Tab-separated table of C-alpha atoms in Angstrom:
chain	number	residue	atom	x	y	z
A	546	UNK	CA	147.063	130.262	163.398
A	547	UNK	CA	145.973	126.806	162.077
A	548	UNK	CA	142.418	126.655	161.426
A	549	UNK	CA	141.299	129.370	158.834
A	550	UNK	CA	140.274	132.610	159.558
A	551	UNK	CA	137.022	134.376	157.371
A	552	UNK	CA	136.242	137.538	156.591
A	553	UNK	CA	132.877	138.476	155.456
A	554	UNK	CA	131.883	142.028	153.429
A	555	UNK	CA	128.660	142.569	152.500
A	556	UNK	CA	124.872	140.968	152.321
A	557	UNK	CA	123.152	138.374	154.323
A	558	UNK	CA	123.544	135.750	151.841
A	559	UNK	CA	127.270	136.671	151.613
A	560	UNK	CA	127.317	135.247	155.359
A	561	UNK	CA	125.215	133.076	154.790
A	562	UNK	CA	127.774	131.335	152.033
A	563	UNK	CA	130.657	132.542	154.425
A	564	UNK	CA	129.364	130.084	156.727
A	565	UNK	CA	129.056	127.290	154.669
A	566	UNK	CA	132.532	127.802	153.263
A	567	UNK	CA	133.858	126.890	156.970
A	568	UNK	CA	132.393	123.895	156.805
A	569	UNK	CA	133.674	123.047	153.448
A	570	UNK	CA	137.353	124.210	154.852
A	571	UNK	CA	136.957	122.173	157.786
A	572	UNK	CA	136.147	118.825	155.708
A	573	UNK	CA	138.828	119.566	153.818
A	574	UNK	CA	141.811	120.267	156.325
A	575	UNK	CA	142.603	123.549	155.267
A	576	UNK	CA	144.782	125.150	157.650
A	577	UNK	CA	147.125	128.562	158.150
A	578	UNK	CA	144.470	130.223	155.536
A	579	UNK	CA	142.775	133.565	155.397
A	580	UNK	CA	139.700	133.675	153.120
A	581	UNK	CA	138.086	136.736	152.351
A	582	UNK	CA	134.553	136.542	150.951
A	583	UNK	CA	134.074	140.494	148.822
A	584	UNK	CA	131.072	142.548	147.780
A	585	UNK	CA	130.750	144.510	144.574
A	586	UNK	CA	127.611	145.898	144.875
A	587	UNK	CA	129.550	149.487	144.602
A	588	UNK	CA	133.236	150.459	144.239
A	589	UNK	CA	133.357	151.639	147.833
A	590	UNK	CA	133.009	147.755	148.725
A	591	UNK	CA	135.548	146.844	146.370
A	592	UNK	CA	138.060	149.524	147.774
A	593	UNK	CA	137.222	148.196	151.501
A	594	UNK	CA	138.229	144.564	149.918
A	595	UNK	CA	141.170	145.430	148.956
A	596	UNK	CA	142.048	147.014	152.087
A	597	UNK	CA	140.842	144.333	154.242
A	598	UNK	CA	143.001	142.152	152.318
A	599	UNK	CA	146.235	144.463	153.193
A	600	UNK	CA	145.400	144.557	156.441
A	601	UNK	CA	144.468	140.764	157.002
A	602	UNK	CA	148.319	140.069	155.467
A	603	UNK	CA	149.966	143.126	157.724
A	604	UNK	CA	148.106	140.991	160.565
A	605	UNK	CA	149.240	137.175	159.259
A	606	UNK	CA	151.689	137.288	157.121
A	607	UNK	CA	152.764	133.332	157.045
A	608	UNK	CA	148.992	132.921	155.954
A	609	UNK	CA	147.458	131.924	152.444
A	610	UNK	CA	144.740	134.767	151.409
A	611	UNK	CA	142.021	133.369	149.695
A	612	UNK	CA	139.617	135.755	147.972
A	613	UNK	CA	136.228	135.077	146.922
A	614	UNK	CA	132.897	136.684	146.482
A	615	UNK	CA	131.137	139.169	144.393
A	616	UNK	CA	133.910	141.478	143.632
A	617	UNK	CA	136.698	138.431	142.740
A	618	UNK	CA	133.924	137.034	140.354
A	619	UNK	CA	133.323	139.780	138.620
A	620	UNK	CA	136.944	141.406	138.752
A	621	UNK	CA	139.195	138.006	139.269
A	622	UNK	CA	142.348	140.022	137.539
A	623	UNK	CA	142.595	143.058	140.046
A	624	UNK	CA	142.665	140.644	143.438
A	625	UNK	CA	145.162	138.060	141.735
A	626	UNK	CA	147.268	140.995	140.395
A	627	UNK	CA	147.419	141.814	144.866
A	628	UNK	CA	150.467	140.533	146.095
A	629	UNK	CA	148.990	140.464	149.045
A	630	UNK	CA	146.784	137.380	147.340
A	631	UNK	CA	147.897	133.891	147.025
A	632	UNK	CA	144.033	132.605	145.161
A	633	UNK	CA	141.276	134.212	143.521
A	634	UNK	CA	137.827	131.867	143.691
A	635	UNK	CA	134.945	132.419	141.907
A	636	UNK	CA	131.404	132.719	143.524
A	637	UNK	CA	130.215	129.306	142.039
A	638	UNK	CA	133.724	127.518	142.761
A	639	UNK	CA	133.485	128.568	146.487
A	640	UNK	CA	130.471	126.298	146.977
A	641	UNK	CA	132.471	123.037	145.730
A	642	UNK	CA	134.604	121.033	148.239
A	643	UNK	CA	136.564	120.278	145.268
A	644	UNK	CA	137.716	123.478	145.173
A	645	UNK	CA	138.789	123.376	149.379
A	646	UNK	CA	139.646	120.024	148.672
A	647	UNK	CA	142.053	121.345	146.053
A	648	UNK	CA	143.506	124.402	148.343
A	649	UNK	CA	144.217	122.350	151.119
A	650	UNK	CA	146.209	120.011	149.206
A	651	UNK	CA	148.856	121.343	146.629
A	652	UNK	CA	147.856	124.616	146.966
A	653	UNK	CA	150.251	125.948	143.688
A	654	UNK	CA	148.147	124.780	141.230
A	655	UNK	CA	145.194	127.383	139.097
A	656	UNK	CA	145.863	130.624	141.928
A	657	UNK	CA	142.702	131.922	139.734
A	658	UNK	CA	139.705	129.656	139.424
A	659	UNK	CA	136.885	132.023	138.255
A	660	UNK	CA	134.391	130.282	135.349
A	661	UNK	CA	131.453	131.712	133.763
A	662	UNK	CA	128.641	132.527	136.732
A	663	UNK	CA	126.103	132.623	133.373
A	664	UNK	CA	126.381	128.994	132.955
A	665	UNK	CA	125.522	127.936	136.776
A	666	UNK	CA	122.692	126.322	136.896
A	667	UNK	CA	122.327	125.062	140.509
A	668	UNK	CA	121.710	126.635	143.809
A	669	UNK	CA	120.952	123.826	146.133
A	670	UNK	CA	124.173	122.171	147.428
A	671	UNK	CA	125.498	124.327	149.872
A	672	UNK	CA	122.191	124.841	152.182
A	673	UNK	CA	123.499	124.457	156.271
A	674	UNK	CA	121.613	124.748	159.189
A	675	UNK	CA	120.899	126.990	161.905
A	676	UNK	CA	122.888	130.149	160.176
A	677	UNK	CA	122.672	133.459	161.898
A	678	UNK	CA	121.658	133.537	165.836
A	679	UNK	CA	120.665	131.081	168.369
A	680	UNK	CA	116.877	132.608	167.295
A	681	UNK	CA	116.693	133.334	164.374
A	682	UNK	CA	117.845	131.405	160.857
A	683	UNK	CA	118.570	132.056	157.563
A	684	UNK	CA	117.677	129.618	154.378
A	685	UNK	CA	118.838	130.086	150.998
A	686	UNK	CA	115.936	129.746	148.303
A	687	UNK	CA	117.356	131.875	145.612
A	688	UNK	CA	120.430	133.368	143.838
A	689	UNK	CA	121.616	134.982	141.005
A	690	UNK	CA	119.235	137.817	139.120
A	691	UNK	CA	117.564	137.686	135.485
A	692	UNK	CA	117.467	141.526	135.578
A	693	UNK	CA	119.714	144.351	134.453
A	694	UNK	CA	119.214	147.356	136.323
A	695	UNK	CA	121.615	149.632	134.704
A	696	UNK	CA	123.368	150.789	138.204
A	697	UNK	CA	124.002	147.390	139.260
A	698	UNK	CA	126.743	144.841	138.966
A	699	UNK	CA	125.527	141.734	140.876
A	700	UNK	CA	123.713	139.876	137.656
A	701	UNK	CA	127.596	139.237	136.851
A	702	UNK	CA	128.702	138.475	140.149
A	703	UNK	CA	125.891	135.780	140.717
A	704	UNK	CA	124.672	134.531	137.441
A	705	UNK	CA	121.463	133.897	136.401
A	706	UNK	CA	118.514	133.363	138.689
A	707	UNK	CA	118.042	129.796	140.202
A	708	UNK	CA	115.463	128.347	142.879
A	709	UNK	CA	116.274	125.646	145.286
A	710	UNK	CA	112.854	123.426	145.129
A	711	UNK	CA	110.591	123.976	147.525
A	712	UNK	CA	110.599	120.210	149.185
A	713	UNK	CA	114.199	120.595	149.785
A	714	UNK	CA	113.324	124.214	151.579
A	715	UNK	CA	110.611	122.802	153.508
A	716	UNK	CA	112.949	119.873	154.811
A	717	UNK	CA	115.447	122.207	155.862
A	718	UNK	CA	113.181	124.422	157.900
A	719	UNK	CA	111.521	121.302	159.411
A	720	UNK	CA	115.108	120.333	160.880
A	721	UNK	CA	115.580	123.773	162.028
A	722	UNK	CA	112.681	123.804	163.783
A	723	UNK	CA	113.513	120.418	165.209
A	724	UNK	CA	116.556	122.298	166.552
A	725	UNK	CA	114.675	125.012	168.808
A	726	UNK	CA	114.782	127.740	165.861
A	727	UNK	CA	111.670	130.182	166.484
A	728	UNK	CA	112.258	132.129	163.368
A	729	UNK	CA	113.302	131.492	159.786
A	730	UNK	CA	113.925	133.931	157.101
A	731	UNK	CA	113.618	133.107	153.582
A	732	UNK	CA	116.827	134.895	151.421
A	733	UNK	CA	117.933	135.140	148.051
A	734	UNK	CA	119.548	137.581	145.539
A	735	UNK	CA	116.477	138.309	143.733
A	736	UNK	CA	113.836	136.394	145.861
A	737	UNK	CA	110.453	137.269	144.370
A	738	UNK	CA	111.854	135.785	141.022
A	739	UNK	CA	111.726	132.693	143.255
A	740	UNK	CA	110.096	129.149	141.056
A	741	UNK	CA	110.259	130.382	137.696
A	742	UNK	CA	113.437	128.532	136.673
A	743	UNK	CA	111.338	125.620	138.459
A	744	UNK	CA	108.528	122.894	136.994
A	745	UNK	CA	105.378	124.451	136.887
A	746	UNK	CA	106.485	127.479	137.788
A	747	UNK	CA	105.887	128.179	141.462
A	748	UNK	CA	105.586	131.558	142.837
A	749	UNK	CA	106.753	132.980	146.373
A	750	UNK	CA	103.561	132.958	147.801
A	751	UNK	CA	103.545	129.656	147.133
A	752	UNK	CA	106.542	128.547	148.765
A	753	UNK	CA	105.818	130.386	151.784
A	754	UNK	CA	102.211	128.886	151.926
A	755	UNK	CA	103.695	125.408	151.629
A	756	UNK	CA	106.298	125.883	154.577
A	757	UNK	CA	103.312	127.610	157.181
A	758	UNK	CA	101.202	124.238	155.932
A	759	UNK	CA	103.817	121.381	155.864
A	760	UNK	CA	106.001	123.384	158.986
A	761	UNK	CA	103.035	123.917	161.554
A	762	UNK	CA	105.203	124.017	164.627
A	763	UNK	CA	107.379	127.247	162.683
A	764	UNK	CA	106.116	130.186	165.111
A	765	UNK	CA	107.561	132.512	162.915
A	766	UNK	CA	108.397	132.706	159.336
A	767	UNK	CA	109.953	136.058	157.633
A	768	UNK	CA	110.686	136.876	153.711
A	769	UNK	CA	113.385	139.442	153.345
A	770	UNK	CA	114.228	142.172	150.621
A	771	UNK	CA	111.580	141.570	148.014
A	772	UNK	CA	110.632	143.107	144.189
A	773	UNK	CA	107.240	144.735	144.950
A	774	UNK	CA	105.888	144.476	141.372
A	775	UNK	CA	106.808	140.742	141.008
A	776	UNK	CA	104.839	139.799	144.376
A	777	UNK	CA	102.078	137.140	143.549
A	778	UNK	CA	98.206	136.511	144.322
A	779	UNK	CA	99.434	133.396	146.757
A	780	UNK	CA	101.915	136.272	148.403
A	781	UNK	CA	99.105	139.036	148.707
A	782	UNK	CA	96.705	135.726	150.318
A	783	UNK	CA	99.249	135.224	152.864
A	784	UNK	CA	99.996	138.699	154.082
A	785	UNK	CA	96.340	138.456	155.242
A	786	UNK	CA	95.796	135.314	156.578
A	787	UNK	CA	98.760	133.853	157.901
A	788	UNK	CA	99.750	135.483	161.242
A	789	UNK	CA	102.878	133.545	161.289
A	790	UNK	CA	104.208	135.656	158.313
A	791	UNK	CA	105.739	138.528	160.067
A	792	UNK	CA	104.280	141.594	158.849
A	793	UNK	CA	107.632	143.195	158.035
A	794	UNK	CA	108.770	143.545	154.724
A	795	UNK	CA	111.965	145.227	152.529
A	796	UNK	CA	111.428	146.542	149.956
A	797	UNK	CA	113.769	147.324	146.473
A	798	UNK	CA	112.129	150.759	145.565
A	799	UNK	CA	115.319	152.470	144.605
A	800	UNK	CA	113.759	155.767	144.016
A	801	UNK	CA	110.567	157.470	143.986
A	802	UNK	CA	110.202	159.367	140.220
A	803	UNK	CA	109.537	157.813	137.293
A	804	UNK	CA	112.044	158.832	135.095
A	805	UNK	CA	114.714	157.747	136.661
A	806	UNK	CA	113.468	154.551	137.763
A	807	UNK	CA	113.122	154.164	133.714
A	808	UNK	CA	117.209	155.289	133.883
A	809	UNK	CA	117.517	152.717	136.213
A	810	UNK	CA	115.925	149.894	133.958
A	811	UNK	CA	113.627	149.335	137.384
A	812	UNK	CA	110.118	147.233	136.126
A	813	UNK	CA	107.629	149.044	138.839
A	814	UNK	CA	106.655	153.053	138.675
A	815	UNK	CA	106.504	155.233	142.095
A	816	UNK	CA	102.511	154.329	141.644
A	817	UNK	CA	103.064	150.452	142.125
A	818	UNK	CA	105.279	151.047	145.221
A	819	UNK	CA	102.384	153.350	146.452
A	820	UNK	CA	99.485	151.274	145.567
A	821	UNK	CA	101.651	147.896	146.829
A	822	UNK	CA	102.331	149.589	150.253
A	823	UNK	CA	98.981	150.802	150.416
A	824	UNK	CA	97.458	147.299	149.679
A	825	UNK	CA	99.895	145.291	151.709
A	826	UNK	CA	98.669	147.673	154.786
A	827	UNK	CA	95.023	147.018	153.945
A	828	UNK	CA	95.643	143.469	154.295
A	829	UNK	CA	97.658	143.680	156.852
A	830	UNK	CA	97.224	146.691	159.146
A	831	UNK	CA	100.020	146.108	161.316
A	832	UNK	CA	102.647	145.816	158.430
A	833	UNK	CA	105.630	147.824	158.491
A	834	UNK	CA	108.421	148.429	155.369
A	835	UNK	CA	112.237	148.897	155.069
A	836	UNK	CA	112.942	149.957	151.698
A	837	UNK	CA	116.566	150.685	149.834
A	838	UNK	CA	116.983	154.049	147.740
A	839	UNK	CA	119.616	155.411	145.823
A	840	UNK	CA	120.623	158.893	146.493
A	841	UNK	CA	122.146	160.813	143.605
A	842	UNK	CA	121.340	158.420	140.677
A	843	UNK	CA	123.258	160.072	137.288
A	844	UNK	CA	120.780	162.714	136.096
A	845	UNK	CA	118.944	163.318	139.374
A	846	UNK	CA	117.578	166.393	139.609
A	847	UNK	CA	116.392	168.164	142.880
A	848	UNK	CA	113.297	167.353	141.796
A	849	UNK	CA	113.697	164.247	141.013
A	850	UNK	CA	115.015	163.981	144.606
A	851	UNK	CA	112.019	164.993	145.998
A	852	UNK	CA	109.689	162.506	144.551
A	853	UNK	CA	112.135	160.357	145.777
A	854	UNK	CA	112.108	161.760	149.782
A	855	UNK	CA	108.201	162.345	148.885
A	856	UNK	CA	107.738	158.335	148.304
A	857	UNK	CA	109.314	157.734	152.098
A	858	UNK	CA	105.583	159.560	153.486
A	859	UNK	CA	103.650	158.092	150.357
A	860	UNK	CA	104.452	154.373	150.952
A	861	UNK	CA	104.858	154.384	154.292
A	862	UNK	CA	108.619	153.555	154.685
A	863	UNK	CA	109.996	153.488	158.078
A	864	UNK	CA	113.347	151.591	157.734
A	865	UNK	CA	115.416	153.215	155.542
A	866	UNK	CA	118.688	151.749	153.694
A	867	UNK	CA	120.311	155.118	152.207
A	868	UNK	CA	122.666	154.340	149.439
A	869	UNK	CA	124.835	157.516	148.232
A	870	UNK	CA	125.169	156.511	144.014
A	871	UNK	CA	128.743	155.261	143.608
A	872	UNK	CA	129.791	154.913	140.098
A	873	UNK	CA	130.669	151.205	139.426
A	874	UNK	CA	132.425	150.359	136.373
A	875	UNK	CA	130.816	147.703	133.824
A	876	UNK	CA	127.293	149.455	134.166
A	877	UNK	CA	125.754	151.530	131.928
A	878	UNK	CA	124.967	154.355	134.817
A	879	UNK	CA	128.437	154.509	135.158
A	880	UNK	CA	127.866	156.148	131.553
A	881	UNK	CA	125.310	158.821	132.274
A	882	UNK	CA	126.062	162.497	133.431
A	883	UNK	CA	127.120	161.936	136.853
A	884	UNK	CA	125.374	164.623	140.051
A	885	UNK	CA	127.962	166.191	141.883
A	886	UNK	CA	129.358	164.269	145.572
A	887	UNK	CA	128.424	167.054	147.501
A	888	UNK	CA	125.077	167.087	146.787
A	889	UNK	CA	124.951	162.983	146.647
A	890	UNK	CA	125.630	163.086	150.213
A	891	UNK	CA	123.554	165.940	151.098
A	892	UNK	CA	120.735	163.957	149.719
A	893	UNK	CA	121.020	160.869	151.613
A	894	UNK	CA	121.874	162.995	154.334
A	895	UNK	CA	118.003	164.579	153.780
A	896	UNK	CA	116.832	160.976	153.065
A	897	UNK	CA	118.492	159.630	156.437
A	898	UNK	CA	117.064	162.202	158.446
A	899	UNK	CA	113.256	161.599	156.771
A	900	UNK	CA	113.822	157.832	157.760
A	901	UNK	CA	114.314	158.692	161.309
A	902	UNK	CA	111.441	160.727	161.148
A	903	UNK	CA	109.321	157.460	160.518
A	904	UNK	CA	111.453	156.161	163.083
A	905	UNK	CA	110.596	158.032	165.400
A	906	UNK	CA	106.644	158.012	164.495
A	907	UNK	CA	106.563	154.187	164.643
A	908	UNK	CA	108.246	154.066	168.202
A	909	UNK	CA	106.137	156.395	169.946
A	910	UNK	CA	102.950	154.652	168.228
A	911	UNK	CA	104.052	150.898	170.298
A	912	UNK	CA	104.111	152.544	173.721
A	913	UNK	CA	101.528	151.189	175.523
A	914	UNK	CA	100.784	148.401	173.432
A	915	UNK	CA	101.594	144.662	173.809
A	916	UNK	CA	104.296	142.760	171.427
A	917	UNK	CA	105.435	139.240	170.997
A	918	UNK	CA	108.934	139.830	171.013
A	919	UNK	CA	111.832	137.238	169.555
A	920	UNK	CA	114.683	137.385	172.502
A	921	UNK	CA	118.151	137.707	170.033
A	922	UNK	CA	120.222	137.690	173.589
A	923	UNK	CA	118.986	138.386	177.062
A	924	UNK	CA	118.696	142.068	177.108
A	925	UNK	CA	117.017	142.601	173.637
A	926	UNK	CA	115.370	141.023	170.985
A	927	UNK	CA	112.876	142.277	167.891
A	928	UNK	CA	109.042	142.383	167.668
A	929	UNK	CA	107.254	141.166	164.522
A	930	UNK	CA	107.520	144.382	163.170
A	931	UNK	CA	111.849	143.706	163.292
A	932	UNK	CA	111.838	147.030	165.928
A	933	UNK	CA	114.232	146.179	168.256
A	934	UNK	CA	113.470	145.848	172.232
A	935	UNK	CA	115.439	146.450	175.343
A	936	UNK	CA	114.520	144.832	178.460
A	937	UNK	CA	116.082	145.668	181.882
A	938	UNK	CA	116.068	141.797	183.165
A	939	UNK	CA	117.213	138.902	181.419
A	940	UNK	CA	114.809	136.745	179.451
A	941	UNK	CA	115.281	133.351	178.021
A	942	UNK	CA	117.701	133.722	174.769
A	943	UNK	CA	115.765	132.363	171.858
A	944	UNK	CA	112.723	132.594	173.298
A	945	UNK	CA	109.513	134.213	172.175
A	946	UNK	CA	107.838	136.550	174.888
A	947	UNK	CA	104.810	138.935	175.973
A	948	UNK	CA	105.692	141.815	176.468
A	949	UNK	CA	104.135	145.569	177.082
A	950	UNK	CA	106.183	148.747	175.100
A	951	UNK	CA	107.291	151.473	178.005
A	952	UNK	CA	109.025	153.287	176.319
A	953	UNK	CA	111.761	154.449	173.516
A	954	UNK	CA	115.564	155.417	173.369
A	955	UNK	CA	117.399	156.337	170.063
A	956	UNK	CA	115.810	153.769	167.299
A	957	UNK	CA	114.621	151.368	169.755
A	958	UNK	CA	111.749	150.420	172.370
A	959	UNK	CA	112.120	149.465	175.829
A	960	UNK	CA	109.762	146.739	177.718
A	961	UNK	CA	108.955	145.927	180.797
């Protein structure tokens, strides 16, 4: 082994900054490295950390192993205490080709280099293009979080929210649409908090008005998990006008009854998810939501739980992302009378099986009907809903096509 290897755990932007860390190895000449870029978001991603780390040694063990992300920022002492682990780097380190700079060269110097995320004040100078497939790319406007909701750990793992400025976003996405890039999805930690660390105080809506204006040759622009109580008037305008905004949209609901979303410190009530769903659909018939909720939040009763597996119908939801409530230390949930595991997974269990419900329903409702459809490789690629598509003959790779819904199989369509 000579040129480093990577190892990426958990969100988009977490590959996102995996891939710009290559480059900033590469410049630098690091060699015979390992570098493994961690989650925290729950203590199950911290335990799969540390055993990718144990099993990336077993598997080089004349390497370096490099560990950086969420879970060495916010817990720096348990990787350097590994002996599996030659450095610990903090998130905001990673991002500085000092830092590689510094590992490639006399690599025995500061194994821990973790300052205080809190104090980070810029987001900007690690954006690379053409990040995720040959069709689709991912851009950075956002990081870090302002909020404290009291079952999550990320606020300390990515410091304080920050915008990258909307002319340096729109420059980007010109160049990757320069470079044959059909689709671009806009990304960030927190995203609808997007512009208020900024001059004037921009809002989402009005980035992603300025791209579809000043990028008229982007066929496709997509926004990706978003706060539904933060989204903006200049949002809500271009949900029904622009037709290059894919009508697709994640949502952070986290659970469907009030109390506990008060438990969790959340800022909307099941009502604004309802009436924001119900709106967004108005606007935008054709609009179809993911949404993330937590299963077994401390104090849940069964009840609660079924507001919760109620809100799926209510809202609309048809992509679920089913998180079972893992305890993480450092939050004040971790605090709270705890439900038992059995009936945590029973729950998402019931909340899985009510997502492919809606699964189902929104399949059968595209036979018959035509699609524009975003080719991700030859045999399959996504509609503007994000539902992927199977095709029995090879279409052009990157490519946007017409196509006509046959049929379904498992959580996809197929097309002629």
């Amino acid at each position: 082994m000579s040129a480093p290897i990577f190892s990426n755990h958990g969100c988009r932007l977490n590959a996102y900054e995996t891939e710009a860390m290559k480059d900033l190895a590469a410049q630098a000449g690091l060699q015979r490295a390992v570098v493994i870029n961690t989650c925290a978001v729950t203590a199950e991603a911290v335990r799969k950390a540390r055993q990718d780390i144990r099993r990336l040694r077993r598997d080089h063990p004349d390497a370096r192993i490099i560990v950086t992300g969420c879970a060495a920022q916010t817990e720096p002492a348990t990787f350097s205490a590994m002996p599996e682990v030659n450095a610990v780097i903090g998130n905001a380190e990673k991002m500085q080709p000092g830092t590689w700079a510094g590992l490639a060269g006399d690599f025995g110097t500061e194994p821990v280099q973790v300052d205080d995320i809190m104090s980070v004040t810029e987001t900007a100078g690690h954006l690379i293009d053409g990040f995720g497939t040959r069709s689709r790319a991912y851009v950075q406007v956002q990081n870090g979080c302002d909020h404290r909701c009291t079952f999550c750990i990320i606020p300390y793992g990515r410091g304080n929210s920050r915008s990258v400025p909307a002319g340096v976003v729109v420059e980007q996405i010109k160049r990757l649409v320069q470079r044959g890039y059909n689709e671009v999805v806009l990304t960030g930690v927190d995203l609808t908090s997007w512009g208020a660390d900024l001059p004037g105080g921009p809002r989402l809506g009005d980035l992603v008005l300025r791209i579809l204006r000043l990028v008229p040759d982007l066929p496709r622009l997509r926004i990706s998990s978003i706060d539904s109580i933060e989204v903006d008037d200049s949002l809500m305008q271009a949900i029904a006008t622009e037709q290059r905004l894919m009508p697709h949209l994640h949502l952070s609901l986290q659970h469907g009854d009030d109390l506990i979303l008060k438990r969790m410190k959340r800022r909307h009530l099941r009502d604004d998810a309802i009436r924001f769903a119900q709106e967004a659909r108005r606007l935008r018939p054709e609009m179809t939501f993911g949404a993330d909720i937590i299963a077994g939040f401390p104090t849940e009763t069964e009840a609660h739980f079924e507001n919760s597996l109620a809100l799926v119908e209510e809202c609309g939801l048809t992509w679920l992302h089913v998180f079972p409530y893992s305890a993480r230390a450092g939050t004040p949930a971790a605090r709270m009378p705890q439900v038992n595991g059995g009936v945590i997974r029973d729950r998402a269990a019931r909340l899985r099986a009510a997502g492919d419900v809606r699964v189902a329903r929104h399949l059968a409702q595209q036979i018959g009907r035509d699609h524009r459809i975003l080719m991700e490789s030859p045999l399959m690629g996504r509609t503007e809903q994000f539902t992927e598509v199977d095709f029995d003959t090879p279409r052009p790779e990157g490519q946007i096509v017409a196509a006509r819904i046959t049929g379904a199989s498992a959580a996809r369509l197929v097309a002629a």
